Amino acid sequence: MKKISIILIICLVACMGIAIFTGCNPSFGPVGTMEYKDSPVVNNGGLVVQQGGYLYYVNGMDSTSNIVKPEDNAFGKASVKGSIMKSKIDADGNLSDTAVVVPKMFYTAASNGGFYIYGEWIYYLSPNTKADNKSNVLSSQSVAFRTKIDGTKTQEIATLTSNSTQYTFTDKEFIYFEDSVLKKVSYDNDKINKKTENIQEDVTSALFTAKSNVVFFLKSTDSKVRLNNNIYAYVNGEVKAITNDATYDTEGNLSDDNLKKQYTFTLLTFDAKENTLFYSKVSNDADASKKTSTYAYKFDESYSFDTAKEVRYATSALTGSSIINLGESKILYTAAAELQIYKAISETASENDTQKGATLLATGAEIVKIDGNDMYYILSNTLYKIDYTDKNAITQKLSEDAIHTSWLTRSVIGNYLYFIDNTYNYMYRVDLTAFKGENNNFEYAEGAIVSGTRKATLTKDDDDKIVINYVADDANEEGVKYYQIPKFMTSDDAQKYAEAIYEDEDDK
């Protein structure tokens, strides 16, 4: 009996050691079901992802500075702020049965950041909880994980040197860019290949796109007599050369100093829906009149490139984040307050073909949706709508909610815009169709915290501190004022929330 006990203790200690030092297979859940594991996924790569009848979302933005010891972000012990949640969602967008599915902080500072769902796995990044030799937690690094969609199993994929590393997840690989090398870690449904593989070395820049698995990158020519670089794409596990040294130098005189047929490319943005890459290029000759131009190329499944199918849009280099592909050889450019619609121009054109659009209140707008001529956008933390094609259009404010815009991108699924609120930094959503403005009698769309609320009464104690008393949802005592307090909120944030909404009866 003693031998069995000793063996059992040894096994438990060994298992605990493995869990602590390698992060193997911690379990949570089960949360909900896995019934939709084969359903289509909507908005992969965002902060909100829908798979069948479930909505998964990051429950707000927390700070890595709050991780001062490993247990602050330990699986199952981390704050609900930043954890990945799971809710049932019906055909009308109503949410129910909300629970934590990944009890660990999601965080990345990469501009393309988000989480992904493939089959029965959620793929995401979280701050590293390992410590250096001075017991400082390495929270400025990120660790890639995957967790079952019911929370019952978690596996570690790779550790990144920075939490701003660009990355994407496919159903077969974790792809990331570090130290001029495009790398990957492969996996299948059962296991992860712990060995990191180099996809391509000596990469000068890479373009990762939210909600896309295609990675475009640039490399300088290998030739010692040329000055050009070339565009490549990593797609479906294969590197494809989009351009090469002979793409424009069709005469084949690659050893000659033929600079007019050598180009330097800059990657701008990628429209994943239309499979269209926007880039700028400039010839490397010594002509002082040479100019950088902006181009687009729409790829087919082969990702082959034909110079005759390049579309030139501007006689200068446009800013990638300000380009919106409208199709039909037109783009919307949003860098200035006065919107511009650029039309395709010839290779020899010396001027742009532009049309004035609406004028916004200021620069810096984030476009979240275009529906016909209606453009929904965020400016100065506020949601607006305008007819972007009408230069005389008047801006319409849709909501009074303050929207946080300095971390990753907002998402639209169905009629809802999902965003981090600018006060408490939790995930909210607002119905884009809820605004009413007939006869100047405005009824603004109102956002609501996605993870839901609990019914409570609020009172003051002897120290004048607000005390939250949670009650049953059906509580309805006469003369008692009830409040709704966010259900999945830290105690400190809930306290601040309660103080902000409390109505002192003595002051009325």
XYZ file of N, CA and C in Angstrom, residues 47 56-64 66-67 72-75 77-86 99-108 114-115 122 124-127 407-408 420-421 424-427 449 451 488-490 493:
171
model
N -10.834 39.882 -33.116
C -11.017 39.704 -31.676
C -12.348 39.048 -31.364
N -17.168 33.524 -30.101
C -15.983 33.562 -29.251
C -15.398 34.972 -29.325
N -14.946 35.503 -28.202
C -14.454 36.871 -28.214
C -13.504 37.119 -27.045
N -12.604 38.082 -27.257
C -11.683 38.495 -26.203
C -12.434 39.442 -25.283
N -12.458 39.113 -23.996
C -13.253 39.876 -23.036
C -12.505 41.124 -22.551
N -12.059 41.944 -23.514
C -11.424 43.195 -23.152
C -9.922 43.191 -23.289
N -9.341 44.343 -23.074
C -7.905 44.554 -23.205
C -7.302 44.785 -21.831
N -6.423 43.889 -21.424
C -5.711 44.049 -20.167
C -4.261 44.422 -20.481
N -3.519 44.858 -19.492
C -2.142 45.289 -19.684
C -1.172 44.215 -19.224
N -0.107 44.018 -20.006
C 0.914 43.039 -19.608
C 1.636 43.484 -18.330
N 0.309 44.164 -15.685
C -0.384 43.551 -14.550
C 0.116 42.139 -14.259
N 0.966 41.616 -15.139
C 1.539 40.286 -14.923
C 2.889 40.470 -14.254
N -0.141 35.264 -12.296
C -1.048 36.316 -12.762
C -1.624 36.002 -14.139
N -0.934 35.143 -14.896
C -1.466 34.732 -16.196
C -1.455 33.215 -16.331
N -1.496 32.521 -15.198
C -1.544 31.058 -15.233
C -2.892 30.602 -15.758
N -2.891 29.507 -16.508
C -4.129 28.977 -17.075
C -5.098 28.632 -15.949
N -6.185 30.777 -13.744
C -6.073 31.732 -12.645
C -6.028 33.176 -13.142
N -5.897 33.346 -14.446
C -5.770 34.689 -15.008
C -7.063 35.473 -14.831
N -6.940 36.784 -14.916
C -8.096 37.672 -14.814
C -9.083 37.411 -15.948
N -10.369 37.643 -15.701
C -11.365 37.499 -16.772
C -11.192 38.584 -17.823
N -10.480 39.644 -17.478
C -10.216 40.712 -18.440
C -9.111 40.261 -19.381
N -9.455 40.063 -20.638
C -8.496 39.552 -21.605
C -8.653 38.075 -21.893
N -9.437 37.363 -21.093
C -9.709 35.949 -21.383
C -10.595 35.825 -22.617
N -10.572 34.660 -23.246
C -11.446 34.413 -24.394
C -12.737 33.775 -23.894
N -13.868 34.389 -24.257
C -15.186 33.956 -23.810
C -15.908 33.199 -24.917
N -16.979 32.549 -24.519
C -17.789 31.777 -25.460
C -19.258 31.960 -25.098
N -19.581 31.856 -20.955
C -18.596 31.276 -20.031
C -17.201 31.557 -20.557
N -16.211 31.420 -19.672
C -14.812 31.544 -20.076
C -14.369 30.236 -20.716
N -13.782 30.312 -21.913
C -13.293 29.101 -22.566
C -11.764 29.039 -22.537
N -11.101 30.208 -22.556
C -9.643 30.273 -22.391
C -9.358 31.195 -21.213
N -9.124 30.646 -20.020
C -8.887 31.458 -18.817
C -7.445 31.942 -18.741
N -7.064 32.731 -19.737
C -5.686 33.192 -19.881
C -5.744 34.456 -20.726
N -4.863 35.421 -20.484
C -4.925 36.680 -21.203
C -4.537 36.516 -22.665
N -5.431 36.946 -23.563
C -5.033 37.102 -24.965
C -4.403 38.477 -25.094
N -3.220 38.517 -25.714
C -2.608 39.820 -25.966
C -1.602 39.707 -27.097
N -1.582 40.735 -27.943
C -0.538 40.922 -28.928
C -0.501 42.396 -29.288
N -5.009 38.856 -33.821
C -6.320 38.301 -33.539
C -6.171 36.828 -33.222
N -7.292 36.166 -32.956
C -7.232 34.716 -32.732
C -7.996 33.996 -33.824
N -8.970 26.529 -30.744
C -8.808 27.984 -30.761
C -7.311 28.266 -30.710
N -4.247 31.159 -30.413
C -4.129 32.520 -29.872
C -2.738 32.755 -29.292
N -2.444 34.025 -28.950
C -1.212 34.402 -28.281
C -1.513 34.881 -26.874
N -0.567 34.652 -25.971
C -0.700 35.102 -24.593
C 0.680 35.488 -24.073
N 0.771 36.491 -23.173
C 2.077 36.876 -22.628
C 2.772 35.711 -21.928
N -5.868 49.733 -30.030
C -5.425 48.338 -29.954
C -6.188 47.491 -30.962
N -5.493 46.974 -31.945
C -6.037 46.076 -32.957
C -7.247 46.689 -33.663
N -13.725 47.459 -28.238
C -13.320 47.617 -26.848
C -13.777 49.004 -26.404
N -14.515 49.074 -25.295
C -14.985 50.378 -24.845
C -13.820 51.193 -24.284
N -13.692 51.231 -19.666
C -13.276 50.093 -18.841
C -12.455 49.067 -19.612
N -12.417 49.216 -20.951
C -11.617 48.340 -21.817
C -12.117 46.896 -21.857
N -13.439 46.717 -21.941
C -14.036 45.398 -22.147
C -14.687 45.347 -23.529
N -14.985 44.129 -23.989
C -15.600 43.972 -25.300
C -17.072 44.366 -25.242
N -22.121 45.551 -23.102
C -21.008 44.643 -22.875
C -21.404 43.246 -23.343
N -20.243 40.195 -22.726
C -20.263 39.072 -21.788
C -21.438 39.096 -20.824
N -18.739 39.439 -16.156
C -17.351 38.975 -16.250
C -16.423 40.188 -16.253
N -16.323 40.797 -15.089
C -15.525 42.002 -14.901
C -14.714 41.830 -13.632
N -13.497 42.349 -13.587
C -12.703 42.245 -12.362
C -13.415 43.001 -11.242
N -12.757 46.755 -11.387
C -13.494 47.433 -12.454
C -14.995 47.479 -12.140
